[in-house]
Amino acid sequence: MKIGIIGGGSIGLLFASYLRNVFSVTVYTRTYEQAKEIIENGIILLNGIKQMRIPVHALPVDEWPGDEDLTIVAVKQYQLDEVIKKINNVDHSNKNFLFLQNGMGHLKLLSKLKAKNILVGSITHGAYKENANTVRHNGVGVVNLAVYHGDQSFLHYLESMLPTTFPATHHQDYYEMLLNKLIVNAVINPLTAILQVTNGELIKNPYYFKALNELFSEIAYILNLKKPEDELQKIINICQNTAENRSSMLKDIEGGRKTEVDSILGFLLEEAEKQEKKVPLVSSLNFLVKGKEIKREE
Amino acid sequence: MKIGIIGGGSIGLLFASYLRNVFSVTVYTRTYEQAKEIIENGIILLNGIKQMRIPVHALPVDEWPGDEDLTIVAVKQYQLDEVIKKINNVDHSNKNFLFLQNGMGHLKLLSKLKAKNILVGSITHGAYKENANTVRHNGVGVVNLAVYHGDQSFLHYLESMLPTTFPATHHQDYYEMLLNKLIVNAVINPLTAILQVTNGELIKNPYYFKALNELFSEIAYILNLKKPEDELQKIINICQNTAENRSSMLKDIEGGRKTEVDSILGFLLEEAEKQEKKVPLVSSLNFLVKGKEIKREE
């Protein structure tokens, strides 16, 4: 099977590294320079103490032919609009897609897409892009997969083909699957980004932990969670297990990049608005993160 | 008239510098070393481009005789409990007091005090303590004064005696006077301390400004403000006029000191609780500031 991966960020490079052994993979990068670097030197995968050089084909995304059986879209949610337009320029009604965006903001864009099967995924791997062709796999996790559109057979096939070192978990309900990750991200990401602290600090510092609880309560109220205590415990466990990590939103703020706040808190604000619920904490934290984004531009 | 000033911080030193020309002043400091420094070298007042050496008497606060006609209490609100106890050890029913704490948290402590006249003050001067005996007067303002207990005559006398370079403004309603300053502090201080930005950033950054508006709305709701738009405009003006300043709460966090959050947001939380109002933003911001306080201790 031929696979195209749109996006040469940490997740795109990670997927390319692991899928290269099983499939014919091409990575489509935003810049010509990155594609050239990957073609000439391969992708360097740093995995614990090992370092592997993995030859992978690459092209700038403008040259994407769109003829692969499966296209994995690994761009940020705020870059997705453009990619969907590109996809819809050509008939892809017998092709398959997998979308790996964080949050839930991308779902409304996917409804515009015509394809045979559309999968969505959420990743628990830790990955850090060290440079144009180097990715550090610094936390082994799992790829959660679910069908957004189409039937289960393609998902089952894909799942069965993935290497054991890069396993997938199959979920029946794509909405619930993405929501589970969104809840975690919506609590940990904004607080760590605003306070500029590691994940563990949110549970170690008793006052930060009280703020975490208040934010979680507002999110549980928006989403009408049936068992909020289970979800809260999951967040606490993740803070414990990733205590030394800096969240993706904190890293984006520190690195002067745009964050994914629109697809996380933005999604929750839309949900709250639909239900005419007042959510002052989510609203203000959204503004504080967006304010920090602006500050980086100065 | 003999005046004692309890507290050798920026406000204590500032008052001592200006009142020294009119009254007999003694500063009571927490440490013996600071008192010694002031006795030996005077207080150095940096006022714009001028530098003045002002001889002032000083003693450690443990040696406070409590025999002055007026005692000005210029310690932080969280140090006040101890000072009130010290005052109440001796009969002061024919003495006068002026309390200069920020916020409103100190009012319930003042009700325990027995004295002839109790004044409260709020200051719009900018003052920065450069070292044990040096204070920089970096923003000329005014001393707002009002009677908390007693009659107006002592206040009028004090007001008439103050030098024109250090004027007072007389207010009829002490509660309203302190509340006006509290509203400003409650909006500017926590946001600048959490975001670690200057006052001006809160109105220059459009997203921070939205968060400022949301926080102000919640405070207006707690305090049942009749003309919230006027109060909001005052906050905006102050952010403009002090755009380059770092708020006292931000400076306390940066300097690793305890903040006055209890007497500002803590007071608002108590007011909200009395009225059974939910105030998620004030509550969470209070936790975030207290979390930052804890962090400094590590």
PDB file of C-alpha atoms in Angstrom, chain B residues 3-249:
ATOM      1  CA  ILE B   3       4.679  60.470  65.039  1.00  0.00           C
ATOM      2  CA  GLY B   4       5.726  56.822  65.062  1.00  0.00           C
ATOM      3  CA  ILE B   5       5.863  54.925  61.771  1.00  0.00           C
ATOM      4  CA  ILE B   6       5.706  51.150  62.111  1.00  0.00           C
ATOM      5  CA  GLY B   7       7.274  49.549  59.049  1.00  0.00           C
ATOM      6  CA  GLY B   8      10.493  50.345  57.201  1.00  0.00           C
ATOM      7  CA  GLY B   9       9.261  49.375  53.736  1.00  0.00           C
ATOM      8  CA  SER B  10       8.940  51.763  50.797  1.00  0.00           C
ATOM      9  CA  ILE B  11       5.803  53.446  52.184  1.00  0.00           C
ATOM     10  CA  GLY B  12       7.167  53.755  55.715  1.00  0.00           C
ATOM     11  CA  LEU B  13      10.397  55.337  54.464  1.00  0.00           C
ATOM     12  CA  LEU B  14       8.492  57.642  52.091  1.00  0.00           C
ATOM     13  CA  PHE B  15       6.203  58.940  54.860  1.00  0.00           C
ATOM     14  CA  ALA B  16       9.148  59.388  57.235  1.00  0.00           C
ATOM     15  CA  SER B  17      11.039  61.414  54.603  1.00  0.00           C
ATOM     16  CA  TYR B  18       8.215  63.856  54.006  1.00  0.00           C
ATOM     17  CA  LEU B  19       6.781  64.116  57.529  1.00  0.00           C
ATOM     18  CA  ARG B  20      10.195  64.657  59.117  1.00  0.00           C
ATOM     19  CA  ASN B  21      10.090  68.385  58.213  1.00  0.00           C
ATOM     20  CA  VAL B  22       6.867  68.967  60.107  1.00  0.00           C
ATOM     21  CA  PHE B  23       6.779  66.446  62.939  1.00  0.00           C
ATOM     22  CA  SER B  24       9.067  64.559  65.268  1.00  0.00           C
ATOM     23  CA  VAL B  25       9.278  61.169  63.534  1.00  0.00           C
ATOM     24  CA  THR B  26      10.565  57.770  64.609  1.00  0.00           C
ATOM     25  CA  VAL B  27      10.572  54.796  62.234  1.00  0.00           C
ATOM     26  CA  TYR B  28      10.110  51.355  63.796  1.00  0.00           C
ATOM     27  CA  THR B  29      11.742  48.657  61.705  1.00  0.00           C
ATOM     28  CA  ARG B  30      11.493  44.885  61.820  1.00  0.00           C
ATOM     29  CA  THR B  31      15.265  44.467  62.131  1.00  0.00           C
ATOM     30  CA  TYR B  32      17.804  46.083  64.408  1.00  0.00           C
ATOM     31  CA  GLU B  33      20.168  46.437  61.421  1.00  0.00           C
ATOM     32  CA  GLN B  34      17.768  48.608  59.466  1.00  0.00           C
ATOM     33  CA  ALA B  35      17.155  50.919  62.442  1.00  0.00           C
ATOM     34  CA  LYS B  36      20.921  51.257  62.913  1.00  0.00           C
ATOM     35  CA  GLU B  37      21.408  52.055  59.211  1.00  0.00           C
ATOM     36  CA  ILE B  38      18.732  54.788  59.342  1.00  0.00           C
ATOM     37  CA  ILE B  39      20.117  56.322  62.527  1.00  0.00           C
ATOM     38  CA  GLU B  40      23.670  56.376  61.185  1.00  0.00           C
ATOM     39  CA  ASN B  41      23.007  57.456  57.594  1.00  0.00           C
ATOM     40  CA  GLY B  42      19.501  58.888  57.573  1.00  0.00           C
ATOM     41  CA  ILE B  43      16.928  58.063  54.912  1.00  0.00           C
ATOM     42  CA  ILE B  44      18.089  58.720  51.349  1.00  0.00           C
ATOM     43  CA  LEU B  45      15.142  60.046  49.331  1.00  0.00           C
ATOM     44  CA  LEU B  46      15.585  59.824  45.571  1.00  0.00           C
ATOM     45  CA  ASN B  47      13.114  62.214  44.043  1.00  0.00           C
ATOM     46  CA  GLY B  48      13.428  62.534  40.290  1.00  0.00           C
ATOM     47  CA  ILE B  49      16.991  63.758  39.761  1.00  0.00           C
ATOM     48  CA  LYS B  50      17.448  65.009  43.331  1.00  0.00           C
ATOM     49  CA  GLN B  51      18.904  62.968  46.158  1.00  0.00           C
ATOM     50  CA  MET B  52      18.308  64.058  49.758  1.00  0.00           C
ATOM     51  CA  ARG B  53      19.712  62.701  52.991  1.00  0.00           C
ATOM     52  CA  ILE B  54      17.087  63.048  55.698  1.00  0.00           C
ATOM     53  CA  PRO B  55      18.045  62.454  59.336  1.00  0.00           C
ATOM     54  CA  VAL B  56      15.313  60.391  61.004  1.00  0.00           C
ATOM     55  CA  HIS B  57      15.232  58.591  64.316  1.00  0.00           C
ATOM     56  CA  ALA B  58      14.669  54.831  64.187  1.00  0.00           C
ATOM     57  CA  LEU B  59      14.237  51.881  66.529  1.00  0.00           C
ATOM     58  CA  PRO B  60      13.496  48.203  66.111  1.00  0.00           C
ATOM     59  CA  VAL B  61       9.732  47.668  66.394  1.00  0.00           C
ATOM     60  CA  ASP B  62      10.213  45.512  69.496  1.00  0.00           C
ATOM     61  CA  GLU B  63      11.228  48.689  71.293  1.00  0.00           C
ATOM     62  CA  TRP B  64       8.151  50.638  70.190  1.00  0.00           C
ATOM     63  CA  PRO B  65       7.033  52.587  73.305  1.00  0.00           C
ATOM     64  CA  GLY B  66       3.616  53.422  71.840  1.00  0.00           C
ATOM     65  CA  ASP B  67       3.679  56.911  73.280  1.00  0.00           C
ATOM     66  CA  GLU B  68       3.409  58.909  70.038  1.00  0.00           C
ATOM     67  CA  ASP B  69       0.336  61.046  69.355  1.00  0.00           C
ATOM     68  CA  LEU B  70      -0.059  59.416  65.953  1.00  0.00           C
ATOM     69  CA  THR B  71       1.154  55.991  64.900  1.00  0.00           C
ATOM     70  CA  ILE B  72       1.225  55.299  61.172  1.00  0.00           C
ATOM     71  CA  VAL B  73       1.070  51.577  60.479  1.00  0.00           C
ATOM     72  CA  ALA B  74       2.796  50.876  57.169  1.00  0.00           C
ATOM     73  CA  VAL B  75       3.246  47.114  57.251  1.00  0.00           C
ATOM     74  CA  LYS B  76       1.708  44.638  54.827  1.00  0.00           C
ATOM     75  CA  GLN B  77      -1.760  43.401  55.627  1.00  0.00           C
ATOM     76  CA  TYR B  78      -0.480  39.907  56.447  1.00  0.00           C
ATOM     77  CA  GLN B  79       1.848  41.366  59.120  1.00  0.00           C
ATOM     78  CA  LEU B  80      -0.918  43.434  60.702  1.00  0.00           C
ATOM     79  CA  ASP B  81      -2.313  40.840  63.069  1.00  0.00           C
ATOM     80  CA  GLU B  82       0.884  40.895  65.100  1.00  0.00           C
ATOM     81  CA  VAL B  83       1.043  44.712  65.142  1.00  0.00           C
ATOM     82  CA  ILE B  84      -2.554  45.019  66.367  1.00  0.00           C
ATOM     83  CA  LYS B  85      -1.767  42.610  69.204  1.00  0.00           C
ATOM     84  CA  LYS B  86       1.249  44.714  70.166  1.00  0.00           C
ATOM     85  CA  ILE B  87      -0.864  47.888  70.122  1.00  0.00           C
ATOM     86  CA  ASN B  88      -3.589  46.346  72.260  1.00  0.00           C
ATOM     87  CA  ASN B  89      -1.048  45.324  74.912  1.00  0.00           C
ATOM     88  CA  VAL B  90      -1.013  48.956  76.118  1.00  0.00           C
ATOM     89  CA  ASP B  91      -3.868  51.387  76.609  1.00  0.00           C
ATOM     90  CA  HIS B  92      -4.043  53.585  73.492  1.00  0.00           C
ATOM     91  CA  SER B  93      -7.522  54.935  73.984  1.00  0.00           C
ATOM     92  CA  ASN B  94      -6.275  58.531  73.738  1.00  0.00           C
ATOM     93  CA  LYS B  95      -3.906  57.940  70.788  1.00  0.00           C
ATOM     94  CA  ASN B  96      -4.393  58.209  67.043  1.00  0.00           C
ATOM     95  CA  PHE B  97      -3.626  55.719  64.302  1.00  0.00           C
ATOM     96  CA  LEU B  98      -3.362  55.736  60.525  1.00  0.00           C
ATOM     97  CA  PHE B  99      -3.407  52.438  58.619  1.00  0.00           C
ATOM     98  CA  LEU B 100      -1.984  52.319  55.110  1.00  0.00           C
ATOM     99  CA  GLN B 101      -2.662  48.730  54.010  1.00  0.00           C
ATOM    100  CA  ASN B 102      -3.792  47.841  50.509  1.00  0.00           C
ATOM    101  CA  GLY B 103      -7.089  46.088  49.942  1.00  0.00           C
ATOM    102  CA  MET B 104      -9.855  45.715  52.522  1.00  0.00           C
ATOM    103  CA  GLY B 105      -8.679  42.661  54.439  1.00  0.00           C
ATOM    104  CA  HIS B 106      -7.406  44.802  57.312  1.00  0.00           C
ATOM    105  CA  LEU B 107     -10.773  46.354  58.171  1.00  0.00           C
ATOM    106  CA  LYS B 108     -11.941  43.428  60.265  1.00  0.00           C
ATOM    107  CA  LEU B 109      -8.686  43.616  62.266  1.00  0.00           C
ATOM    108  CA  LEU B 110      -9.179  47.335  62.940  1.00  0.00           C
ATOM    109  CA  SER B 111     -12.469  46.663  64.653  1.00  0.00           C
ATOM    110  CA  LYS B 112     -10.453  45.003  67.447  1.00  0.00           C
ATOM    111  CA  LEU B 113      -8.416  48.148  68.079  1.00  0.00           C
ATOM    112  CA  LYS B 114      -9.155  50.607  70.882  1.00  0.00           C
ATOM    113  CA  ALA B 115      -7.966  54.150  70.036  1.00  0.00           C
ATOM    114  CA  LYS B 116      -9.171  57.748  69.969  1.00  0.00           C
ATOM    115  CA  ASN B 117      -9.076  58.200  66.201  1.00  0.00           C
ATOM    116  CA  ILE B 118      -8.391  55.580  63.575  1.00  0.00           C
ATOM    117  CA  LEU B 119      -7.740  56.799  60.053  1.00  0.00           C
ATOM    118  CA  VAL B 120      -7.236  54.688  56.954  1.00  0.00           C
ATOM    119  CA  GLY B 121      -5.284  55.776  53.920  1.00  0.00           C
ATOM    120  CA  SER B 122      -4.685  54.697  50.377  1.00  0.00           C
ATOM    121  CA  ILE B 123      -1.725  55.976  48.439  1.00  0.00           C
ATOM    122  CA  THR B 124      -1.290  56.705  44.781  1.00  0.00           C
ATOM    123  CA  HIS B 125       2.438  57.512  45.105  1.00  0.00           C
ATOM    124  CA  GLY B 126       4.913  55.252  43.397  1.00  0.00           C
ATOM    125  CA  ALA B 127       7.680  54.294  45.798  1.00  0.00           C
ATOM    126  CA  TYR B 128      10.446  51.741  45.559  1.00  0.00           C
ATOM    127  CA  LYS B 129      12.737  50.729  48.390  1.00  0.00           C
ATOM    128  CA  GLU B 130      16.232  50.469  46.943  1.00  0.00           C
ATOM    129  CA  ASN B 131      17.894  49.311  50.158  1.00  0.00           C
ATOM    130  CA  ALA B 132      17.495  49.484  53.957  1.00  0.00           C
ATOM    131  CA  ASN B 133      17.554  53.286  54.077  1.00  0.00           C
ATOM    132  CA  THR B 134      16.925  54.399  50.486  1.00  0.00           C
ATOM    133  CA  VAL B 135      13.542  55.027  48.911  1.00  0.00           C
ATOM    134  CA  ARG B 136      12.900  56.144  45.338  1.00  0.00           C
ATOM    135  CA  HIS B 137       9.804  58.327  44.968  1.00  0.00           C
ATOM    136  CA  ASN B 138       9.157  57.447  41.348  1.00  0.00           C
ATOM    137  CA  GLY B 139       5.585  58.625  40.937  1.00  0.00           C
ATOM    138  CA  VAL B 140       4.179  61.662  42.700  1.00  0.00           C
ATOM    139  CA  GLY B 141       0.634  61.001  43.839  1.00  0.00           C
ATOM    140  CA  VAL B 142      -1.586  61.749  46.762  1.00  0.00           C
ATOM    141  CA  VAL B 143      -2.452  60.286  50.153  1.00  0.00           C
ATOM    142  CA  ASN B 144      -6.182  59.588  50.359  1.00  0.00           C
ATOM    143  CA  LEU B 145      -7.380  59.762  53.949  1.00  0.00           C
ATOM    144  CA  ALA B 146     -10.651  58.942  55.686  1.00  0.00           C
ATOM    145  CA  VAL B 147     -11.893  58.392  59.231  1.00  0.00           C
ATOM    146  CA  TYR B 148     -12.566  54.775  60.181  1.00  0.00           C
ATOM    147  CA  HIS B 149     -13.264  55.533  63.851  1.00  0.00           C
ATOM    148  CA  GLY B 150     -13.444  58.849  65.714  1.00  0.00           C
ATOM    149  CA  ASP B 151     -14.217  62.352  64.525  1.00  0.00           C
ATOM    150  CA  GLN B 152     -13.048  64.435  61.574  1.00  0.00           C
ATOM    151  CA  SER B 153     -11.074  67.040  63.545  1.00  0.00           C
ATOM    152  CA  PHE B 154      -7.864  65.014  63.850  1.00  0.00           C
ATOM    153  CA  LEU B 155      -7.961  64.209  60.124  1.00  0.00           C
ATOM    154  CA  HIS B 156      -8.422  67.908  59.313  1.00  0.00           C
ATOM    155  CA  TYR B 157      -5.496  68.840  61.538  1.00  0.00           C
ATOM    156  CA  LEU B 158      -3.228  66.197  59.930  1.00  0.00           C
ATOM    157  CA  GLU B 159      -4.279  67.208  56.429  1.00  0.00           C
ATOM    158  CA  SER B 160      -3.503  70.868  57.169  1.00  0.00           C
ATOM    159  CA  MET B 161      -0.031  70.027  58.486  1.00  0.00           C
ATOM    160  CA  LEU B 162       1.199  67.878  55.578  1.00  0.00           C
ATOM    161  CA  PRO B 163       3.785  69.556  53.329  1.00  0.00           C
ATOM    162  CA  THR B 164       2.526  70.706  49.906  1.00  0.00           C
ATOM    163  CA  THR B 165       4.994  68.302  48.281  1.00  0.00           C
ATOM    164  CA  PHE B 166       3.163  65.419  49.968  1.00  0.00           C
ATOM    165  CA  PRO B 167      -0.513  66.381  49.977  1.00  0.00           C
ATOM    166  CA  ALA B 168      -3.538  64.531  51.343  1.00  0.00           C
ATOM    167  CA  THR B 169      -7.073  64.298  49.999  1.00  0.00           C
ATOM    168  CA  HIS B 170      -9.874  63.977  52.464  1.00  0.00           C
ATOM    169  CA  HIS B 171     -12.684  61.425  51.856  1.00  0.00           C
ATOM    170  CA  GLN B 172     -15.977  61.183  53.711  1.00  0.00           C
ATOM    171  CA  ASP B 173     -16.563  57.470  53.219  1.00  0.00           C
ATOM    172  CA  TYR B 174     -13.599  55.277  54.156  1.00  0.00           C
ATOM    173  CA  TYR B 175     -15.251  52.143  52.755  1.00  0.00           C
ATOM    174  CA  GLU B 176     -15.828  53.662  49.338  1.00  0.00           C
ATOM    175  CA  MET B 177     -12.336  55.169  49.302  1.00  0.00           C
ATOM    176  CA  LEU B 178     -10.658  51.821  49.986  1.00  0.00           C
ATOM    177  CA  LEU B 179     -13.028  49.994  47.659  1.00  0.00           C
ATOM    178  CA  ASN B 180     -12.090  52.284  44.763  1.00  0.00           C
ATOM    179  CA  LYS B 181      -8.465  51.303  45.131  1.00  0.00           C
ATOM    180  CA  LEU B 182      -9.318  47.656  45.729  1.00  0.00           C
ATOM    181  CA  ILE B 183     -11.231  47.410  42.436  1.00  0.00           C
ATOM    182  CA  VAL B 184      -8.226  48.702  40.527  1.00  0.00           C
ATOM    183  CA  ASN B 185      -5.833  46.401  42.396  1.00  0.00           C
ATOM    184  CA  ALA B 186      -8.106  43.387  42.027  1.00  0.00           C
ATOM    185  CA  VAL B 187      -8.062  43.679  38.239  1.00  0.00           C
ATOM    186  CA  ILE B 188      -4.521  44.852  37.476  1.00  0.00           C
ATOM    187  CA  ASN B 189      -2.517  42.993  40.123  1.00  0.00           C
ATOM    188  CA  PRO B 190      -3.542  39.352  39.611  1.00  0.00           C
ATOM    189  CA  LEU B 191      -3.475  39.536  35.797  1.00  0.00           C
ATOM    190  CA  THR B 192      -0.063  41.220  35.653  1.00  0.00           C
ATOM    191  CA  ALA B 193       1.317  38.840  38.292  1.00  0.00           C
ATOM    192  CA  ILE B 194       0.075  35.705  36.522  1.00  0.00           C
ATOM    193  CA  LEU B 195       1.027  36.835  33.024  1.00  0.00           C
ATOM    194  CA  GLN B 196       4.212  38.583  34.244  1.00  0.00           C
ATOM    195  CA  VAL B 197       3.578  41.668  32.147  1.00  0.00           C
ATOM    196  CA  THR B 198       3.565  45.435  32.729  1.00  0.00           C
ATOM    197  CA  ASN B 199       0.298  47.287  33.433  1.00  0.00           C
ATOM    198  CA  GLY B 200       0.139  48.709  29.904  1.00  0.00           C
ATOM    199  CA  GLU B 201       0.203  45.231  28.336  1.00  0.00           C
ATOM    200  CA  LEU B 202      -3.277  44.549  29.778  1.00  0.00           C
ATOM    201  CA  ILE B 203      -4.853  47.149  27.504  1.00  0.00           C
ATOM    202  CA  LYS B 204      -2.389  46.983  24.586  1.00  0.00           C
ATOM    203  CA  ASN B 205      -2.859  43.249  24.006  1.00  0.00           C
ATOM    204  CA  PRO B 206      -6.460  42.850  22.760  1.00  0.00           C
ATOM    205  CA  TYR B 207      -6.875  39.367  24.255  1.00  0.00           C
ATOM    206  CA  TYR B 208      -5.516  40.375  27.648  1.00  0.00           C
ATOM    207  CA  PHE B 209      -7.906  43.300  27.474  1.00  0.00           C
ATOM    208  CA  LYS B 210     -10.825  40.909  26.915  1.00  0.00           C
ATOM    209  CA  ALA B 211      -9.756  38.891  29.941  1.00  0.00           C
ATOM    210  CA  LEU B 212      -9.470  42.149  31.935  1.00  0.00           C
ATOM    211  CA  ASN B 213     -13.058  42.989  30.979  1.00  0.00           C
ATOM    212  CA  GLU B 214     -14.320  39.564  32.018  1.00  0.00           C
ATOM    213  CA  LEU B 215     -12.546  39.787  35.366  1.00  0.00           C
ATOM    214  CA  PHE B 216     -13.853  43.301  35.927  1.00  0.00           C
ATOM    215  CA  SER B 217     -17.429  42.130  35.190  1.00  0.00           C
ATOM    216  CA  GLU B 218     -17.184  39.471  37.854  1.00  0.00           C
ATOM    217  CA  ILE B 219     -15.845  41.997  40.379  1.00  0.00           C
ATOM    218  CA  ALA B 220     -18.598  44.484  39.479  1.00  0.00           C
ATOM    219  CA  TYR B 221     -21.110  41.679  40.068  1.00  0.00           C
ATOM    220  CA  ILE B 222     -19.651  40.879  43.507  1.00  0.00           C
ATOM    221  CA  LEU B 223     -19.628  44.538  44.571  1.00  0.00           C
ATOM    222  CA  ASN B 224     -22.983  45.417  42.962  1.00  0.00           C
ATOM    223  CA  LEU B 225     -21.331  48.436  41.303  1.00  0.00           C
ATOM    224  CA  LYS B 226     -23.852  51.031  40.215  1.00  0.00           C
ATOM    225  CA  LYS B 227     -21.726  52.647  37.506  1.00  0.00           C
ATOM    226  CA  PRO B 228     -19.371  49.890  36.399  1.00  0.00           C
ATOM    227  CA  GLU B 229     -18.444  51.713  33.166  1.00  0.00           C
ATOM    228  CA  ASP B 230     -16.888  54.567  35.175  1.00  0.00           C
ATOM    229  CA  GLU B 231     -14.838  52.163  37.277  1.00  0.00           C
ATOM    230  CA  LEU B 232     -13.713  50.271  34.201  1.00  0.00           C
ATOM    231  CA  GLN B 233     -12.639  53.494  32.512  1.00  0.00           C
ATOM    232  CA  LYS B 234     -10.609  54.387  35.604  1.00  0.00           C
ATOM    233  CA  ILE B 235      -8.778  51.056  35.401  1.00  0.00           C
ATOM    234  CA  ILE B 236      -8.066  51.618  31.704  1.00  0.00           C
ATOM    235  CA  ASN B 237      -6.721  55.111  32.465  1.00  0.00           C
ATOM    236  CA  ILE B 238      -4.448  53.757  35.181  1.00  0.00           C
ATOM    237  CA  CYS B 239      -3.105  51.056  32.842  1.00  0.00           C
ATOM    238  CA  GLN B 240      -2.381  53.817  30.324  1.00  0.00           C
ATOM    239  CA  ASN B 241      -0.766  56.197  32.812  1.00  0.00           C
ATOM    240  CA  THR B 242       1.372  53.475  34.401  1.00  0.00           C
ATOM    241  CA  ALA B 243       1.955  51.492  31.223  1.00  0.00           C
ATOM    242  CA  GLU B 244       5.620  50.765  31.917  1.00  0.00           C
ATOM    243  CA  ASN B 245       5.101  49.920  35.616  1.00  0.00           C
ATOM    244  CA  ARG B 246       5.155  46.464  37.102  1.00  0.00           C
ATOM    245  CA  SER B 247       2.331  46.079  39.625  1.00  0.00           C
ATOM    246  CA  SER B 248       3.155  45.544  43.297  1.00  0.00           C
ATOM    247  CA  MET B 249       1.855  41.966  43.078  1.00  0.00           C
TER     248      MET B 249
END
